PDB file of C-alpha atoms in Angstrom:
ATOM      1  CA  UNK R   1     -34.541 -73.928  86.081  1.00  0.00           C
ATOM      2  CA  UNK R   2     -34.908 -71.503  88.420  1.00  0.00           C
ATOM      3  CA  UNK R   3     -35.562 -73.098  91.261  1.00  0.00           C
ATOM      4  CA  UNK R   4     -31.585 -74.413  92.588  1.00  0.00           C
ATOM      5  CA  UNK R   5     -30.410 -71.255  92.547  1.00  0.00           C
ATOM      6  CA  UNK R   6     -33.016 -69.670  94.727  1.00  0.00           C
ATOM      7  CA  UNK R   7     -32.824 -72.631  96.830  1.00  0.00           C
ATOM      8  CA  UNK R   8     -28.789 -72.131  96.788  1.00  0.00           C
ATOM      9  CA  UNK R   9     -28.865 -68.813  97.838  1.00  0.00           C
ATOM     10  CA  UNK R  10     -30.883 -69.635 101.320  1.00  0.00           C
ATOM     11  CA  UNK R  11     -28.021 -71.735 102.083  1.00  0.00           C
ATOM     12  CA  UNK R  12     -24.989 -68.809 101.299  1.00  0.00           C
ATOM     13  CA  UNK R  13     -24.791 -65.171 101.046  1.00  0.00           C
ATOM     14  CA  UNK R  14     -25.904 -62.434 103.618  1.00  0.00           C
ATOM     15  CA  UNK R  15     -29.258 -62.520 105.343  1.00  0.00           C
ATOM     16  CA  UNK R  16     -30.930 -59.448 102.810  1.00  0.00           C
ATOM     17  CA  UNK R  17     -30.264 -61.861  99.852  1.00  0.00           C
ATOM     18  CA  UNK R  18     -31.787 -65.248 102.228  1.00  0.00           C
ATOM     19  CA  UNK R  19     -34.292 -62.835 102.902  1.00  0.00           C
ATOM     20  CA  UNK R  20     -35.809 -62.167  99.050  1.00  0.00           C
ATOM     21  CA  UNK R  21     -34.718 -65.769  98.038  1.00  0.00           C
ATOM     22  CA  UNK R  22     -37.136 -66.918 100.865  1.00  0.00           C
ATOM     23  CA  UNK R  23     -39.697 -64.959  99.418  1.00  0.00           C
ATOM     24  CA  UNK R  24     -39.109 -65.520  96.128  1.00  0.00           C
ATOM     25  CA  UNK R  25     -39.494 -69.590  97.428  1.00  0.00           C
ATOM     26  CA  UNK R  26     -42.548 -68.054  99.239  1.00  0.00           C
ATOM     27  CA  UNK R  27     -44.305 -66.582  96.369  1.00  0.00           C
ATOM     28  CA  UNK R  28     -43.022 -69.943  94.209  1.00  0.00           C
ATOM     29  CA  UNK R  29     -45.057 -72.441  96.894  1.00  0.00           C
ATOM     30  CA  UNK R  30     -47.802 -70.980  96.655  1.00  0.00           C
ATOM     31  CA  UNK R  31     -48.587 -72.743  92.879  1.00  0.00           C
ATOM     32  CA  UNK R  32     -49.302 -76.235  93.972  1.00  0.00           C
ATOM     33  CA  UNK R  33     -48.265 -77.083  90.489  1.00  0.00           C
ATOM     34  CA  UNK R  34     -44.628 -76.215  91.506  1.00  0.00           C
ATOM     35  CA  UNK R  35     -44.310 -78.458  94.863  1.00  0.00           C
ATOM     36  CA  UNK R  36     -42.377 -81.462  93.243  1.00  0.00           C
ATOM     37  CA  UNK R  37     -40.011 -78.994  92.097  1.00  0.00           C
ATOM     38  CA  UNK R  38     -39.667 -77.847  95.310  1.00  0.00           C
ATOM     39  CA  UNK R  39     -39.019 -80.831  96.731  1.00  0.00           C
ATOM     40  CA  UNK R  40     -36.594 -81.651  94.010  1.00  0.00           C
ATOM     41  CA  UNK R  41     -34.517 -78.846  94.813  1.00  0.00           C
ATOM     42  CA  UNK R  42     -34.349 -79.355  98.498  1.00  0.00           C
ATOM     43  CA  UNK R  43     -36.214 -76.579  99.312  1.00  0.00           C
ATOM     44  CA  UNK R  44     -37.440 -77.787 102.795  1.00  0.00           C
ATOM     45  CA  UNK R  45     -33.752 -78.102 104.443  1.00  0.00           C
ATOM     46  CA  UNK R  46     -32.950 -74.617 103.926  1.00  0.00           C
ATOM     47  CA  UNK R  47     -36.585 -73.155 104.780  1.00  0.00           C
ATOM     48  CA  UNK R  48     -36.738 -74.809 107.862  1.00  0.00           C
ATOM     49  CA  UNK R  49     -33.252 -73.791 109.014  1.00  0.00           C
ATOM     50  CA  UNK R  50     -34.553 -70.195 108.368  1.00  0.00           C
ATOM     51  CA  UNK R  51     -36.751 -70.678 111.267  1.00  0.00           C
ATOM     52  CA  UNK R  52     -33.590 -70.613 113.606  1.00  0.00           C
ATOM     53  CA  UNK R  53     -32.265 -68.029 111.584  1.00  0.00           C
ATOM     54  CA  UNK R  54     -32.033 -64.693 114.661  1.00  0.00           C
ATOM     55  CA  UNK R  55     -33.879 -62.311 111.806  1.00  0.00           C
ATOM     56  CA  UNK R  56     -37.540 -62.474 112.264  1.00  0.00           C
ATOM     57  CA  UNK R  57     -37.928 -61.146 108.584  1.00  0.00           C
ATOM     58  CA  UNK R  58     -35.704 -64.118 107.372  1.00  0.00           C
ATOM     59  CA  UNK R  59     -38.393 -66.407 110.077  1.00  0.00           C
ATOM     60  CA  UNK R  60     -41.714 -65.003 108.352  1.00  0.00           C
ATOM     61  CA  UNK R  61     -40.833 -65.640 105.133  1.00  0.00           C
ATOM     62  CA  UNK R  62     -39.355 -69.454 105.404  1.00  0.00           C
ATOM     63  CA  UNK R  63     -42.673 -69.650 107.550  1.00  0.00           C
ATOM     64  CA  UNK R  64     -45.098 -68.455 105.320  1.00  0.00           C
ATOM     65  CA  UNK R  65     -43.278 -71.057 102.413  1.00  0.00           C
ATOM     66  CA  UNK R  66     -43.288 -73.990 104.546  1.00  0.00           C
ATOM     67  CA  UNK R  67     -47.319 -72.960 105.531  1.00  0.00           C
ATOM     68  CA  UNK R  68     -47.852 -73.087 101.484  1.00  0.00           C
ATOM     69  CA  UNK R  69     -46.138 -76.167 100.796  1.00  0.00           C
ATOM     70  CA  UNK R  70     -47.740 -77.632 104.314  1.00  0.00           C
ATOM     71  CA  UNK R  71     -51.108 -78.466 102.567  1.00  0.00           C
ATOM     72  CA  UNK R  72     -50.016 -81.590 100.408  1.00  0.00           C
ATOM     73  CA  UNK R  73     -49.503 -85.114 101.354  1.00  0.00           C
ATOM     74  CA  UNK R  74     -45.757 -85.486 100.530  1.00  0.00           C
ATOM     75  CA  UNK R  75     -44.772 -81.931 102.254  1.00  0.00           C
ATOM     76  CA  UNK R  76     -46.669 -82.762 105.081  1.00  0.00           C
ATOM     77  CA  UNK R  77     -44.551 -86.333 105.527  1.00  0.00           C
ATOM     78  CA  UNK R  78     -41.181 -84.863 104.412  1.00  0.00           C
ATOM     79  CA  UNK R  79     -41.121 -81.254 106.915  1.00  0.00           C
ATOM     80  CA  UNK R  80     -41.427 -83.772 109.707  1.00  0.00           C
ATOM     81  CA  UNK R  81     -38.690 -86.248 108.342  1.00  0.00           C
ATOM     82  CA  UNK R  82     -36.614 -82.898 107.665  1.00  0.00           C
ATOM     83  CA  UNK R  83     -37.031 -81.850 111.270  1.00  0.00           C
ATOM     84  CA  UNK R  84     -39.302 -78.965 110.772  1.00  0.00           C
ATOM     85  CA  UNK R  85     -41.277 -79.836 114.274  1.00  0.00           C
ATOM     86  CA  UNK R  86     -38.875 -78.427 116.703  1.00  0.00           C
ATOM     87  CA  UNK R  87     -37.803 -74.928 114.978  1.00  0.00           C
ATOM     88  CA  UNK R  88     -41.994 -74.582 114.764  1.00  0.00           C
ATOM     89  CA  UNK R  89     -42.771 -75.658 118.321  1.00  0.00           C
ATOM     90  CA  UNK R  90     -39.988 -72.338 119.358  1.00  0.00           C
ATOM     91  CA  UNK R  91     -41.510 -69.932 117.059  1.00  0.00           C
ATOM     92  CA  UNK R  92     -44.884 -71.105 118.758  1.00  0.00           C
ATOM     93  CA  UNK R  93     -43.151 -68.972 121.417  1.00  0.00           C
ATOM     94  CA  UNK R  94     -41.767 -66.166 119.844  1.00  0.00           C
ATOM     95  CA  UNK R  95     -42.803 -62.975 120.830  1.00  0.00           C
ATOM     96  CA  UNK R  96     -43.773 -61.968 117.091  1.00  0.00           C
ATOM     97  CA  UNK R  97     -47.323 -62.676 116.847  1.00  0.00           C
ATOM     98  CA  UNK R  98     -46.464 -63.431 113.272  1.00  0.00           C
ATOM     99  CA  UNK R  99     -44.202 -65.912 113.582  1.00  0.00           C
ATOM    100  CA  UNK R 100     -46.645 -67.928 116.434  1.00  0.00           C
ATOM    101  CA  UNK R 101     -49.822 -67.735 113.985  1.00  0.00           C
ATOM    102  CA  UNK R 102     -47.599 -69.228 110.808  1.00  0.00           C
ATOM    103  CA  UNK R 103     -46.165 -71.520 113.051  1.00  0.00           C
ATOM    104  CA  UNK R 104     -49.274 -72.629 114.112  1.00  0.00           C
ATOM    105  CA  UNK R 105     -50.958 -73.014 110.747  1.00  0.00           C
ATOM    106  CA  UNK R 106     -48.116 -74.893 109.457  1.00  0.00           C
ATOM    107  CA  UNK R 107     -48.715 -77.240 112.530  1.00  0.00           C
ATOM    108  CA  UNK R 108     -52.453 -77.299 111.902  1.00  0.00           C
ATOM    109  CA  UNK R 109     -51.595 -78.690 108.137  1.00  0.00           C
ATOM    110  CA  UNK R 110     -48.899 -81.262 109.233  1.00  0.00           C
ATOM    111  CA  UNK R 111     -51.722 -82.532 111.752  1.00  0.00           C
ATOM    112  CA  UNK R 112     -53.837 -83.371 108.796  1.00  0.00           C
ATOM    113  CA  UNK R 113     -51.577 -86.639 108.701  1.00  0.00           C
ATOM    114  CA  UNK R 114     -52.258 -89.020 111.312  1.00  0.00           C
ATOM    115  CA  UNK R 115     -48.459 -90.155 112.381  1.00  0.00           C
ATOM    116  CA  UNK R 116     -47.877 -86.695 112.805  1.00  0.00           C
ATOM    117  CA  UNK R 117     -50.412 -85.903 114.945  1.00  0.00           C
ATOM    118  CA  UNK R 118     -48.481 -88.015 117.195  1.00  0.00           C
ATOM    119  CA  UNK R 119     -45.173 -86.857 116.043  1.00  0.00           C
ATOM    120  CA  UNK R 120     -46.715 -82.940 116.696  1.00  0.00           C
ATOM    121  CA  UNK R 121     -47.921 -84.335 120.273  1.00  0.00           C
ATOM    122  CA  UNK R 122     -44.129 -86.235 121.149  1.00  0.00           C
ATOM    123  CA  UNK R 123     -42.560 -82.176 120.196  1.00  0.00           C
ATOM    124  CA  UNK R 124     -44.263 -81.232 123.041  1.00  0.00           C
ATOM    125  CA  UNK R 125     -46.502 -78.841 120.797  1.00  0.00           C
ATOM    126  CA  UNK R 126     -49.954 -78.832 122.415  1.00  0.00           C
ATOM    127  CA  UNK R 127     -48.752 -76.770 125.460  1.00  0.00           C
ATOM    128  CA  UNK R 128     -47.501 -73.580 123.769  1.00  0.00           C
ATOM    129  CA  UNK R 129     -50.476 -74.052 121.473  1.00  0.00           C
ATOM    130  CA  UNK R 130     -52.900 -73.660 124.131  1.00  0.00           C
ATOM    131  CA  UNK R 131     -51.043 -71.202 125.788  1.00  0.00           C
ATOM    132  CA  UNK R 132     -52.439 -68.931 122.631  1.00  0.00           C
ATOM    133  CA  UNK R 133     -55.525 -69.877 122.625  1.00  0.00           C
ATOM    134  CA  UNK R 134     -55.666 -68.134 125.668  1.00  0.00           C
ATOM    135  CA  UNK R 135     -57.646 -64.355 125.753  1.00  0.00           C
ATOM    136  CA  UNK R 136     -54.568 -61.940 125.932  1.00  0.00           C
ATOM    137  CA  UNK R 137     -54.365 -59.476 129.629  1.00  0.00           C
ATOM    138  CA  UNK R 138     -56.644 -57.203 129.684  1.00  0.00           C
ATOM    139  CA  UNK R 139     -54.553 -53.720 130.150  1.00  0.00           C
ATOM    140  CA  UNK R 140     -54.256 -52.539 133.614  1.00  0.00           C
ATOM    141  CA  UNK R 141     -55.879 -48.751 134.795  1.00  0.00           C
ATOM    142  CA  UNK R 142     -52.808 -46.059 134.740  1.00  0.00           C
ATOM    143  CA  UNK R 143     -52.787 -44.344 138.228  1.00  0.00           C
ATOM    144  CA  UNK R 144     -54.310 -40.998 137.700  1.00  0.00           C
ATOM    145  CA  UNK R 145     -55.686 -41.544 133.843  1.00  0.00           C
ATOM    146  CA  UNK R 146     -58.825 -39.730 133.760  1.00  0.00           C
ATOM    147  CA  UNK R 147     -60.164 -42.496 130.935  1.00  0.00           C
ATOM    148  CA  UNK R 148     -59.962 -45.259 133.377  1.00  0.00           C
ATOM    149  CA  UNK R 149     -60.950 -42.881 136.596  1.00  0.00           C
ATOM    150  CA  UNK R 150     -64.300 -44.598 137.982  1.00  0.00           C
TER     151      UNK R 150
END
């Protein structure tokens, strides 16, 4: 019985409470056992509107639950029908290195399913998805340092 109010309080309250309810939810999905509950609740709604939320620390944790619950077949089908493709196709460009690696994991589980391969493909995923597969800059020689003098 636990479960609604946790799943309550990421809809209300201020975003320190969303915050531990999301990880509460996060540390909750990660007992396959306790995924139909989830789902029961409603869980997914709320989790994937935390991906919007403008806290990253709100954004890691509703990622990190949705990349749990991403690994079985009903989760998979239902974070697409609940519109989780678009809020994870943005934080595939976030500047948090965090939030683009969960994003992309939860993407690599929702791909297991063959519509939403498609589905992941139509979001207009596979761009920003290359994009970091991509070797980062390599830094540029400071004027003048002695470590990068030749």
């Amino acid at each position: 019985g636990g479960l609604a109010p946790l799943v309550s309080l990421l809809r209300s309250g201020s975003d320190k409470v969303k915050e531990h309810a999301a990880g509460a939810l996060r540390n909750v999905s990660m007992n396959p056992e306790l995924e139909p509950d989830l789902l029961r609740e409603g869980a997914l709604g709320p989790l994937i509107s935390l991906l919007l939320a403008p806290d990253a620390r709100l954004q890691v944790q509703a990622a990190v639950a949705l990349r749990n619950l991403s690994v079985t077949p009903d989760s998979k089908v239902l974070m697409v029908q609940e519109g989780a493709l678009p809020p994870l196709v943005s934080l595939l460009r976030s500047a948090d290195l965090r939030l683009q690696e969960q994003a992309a994991v939860v993407l690599r589980n929702l791909s297991v399913n063959a519509e939403n391969k498609l589905l992941i493909v139509a979001a207009d995923a596979v761009a920003p998805l290359l994009v970091l597969l991509r070797p980062p800059p390599a830094p540029a020689a400071a004027d003048g340092d002695p470590e990068y003098a030749a």
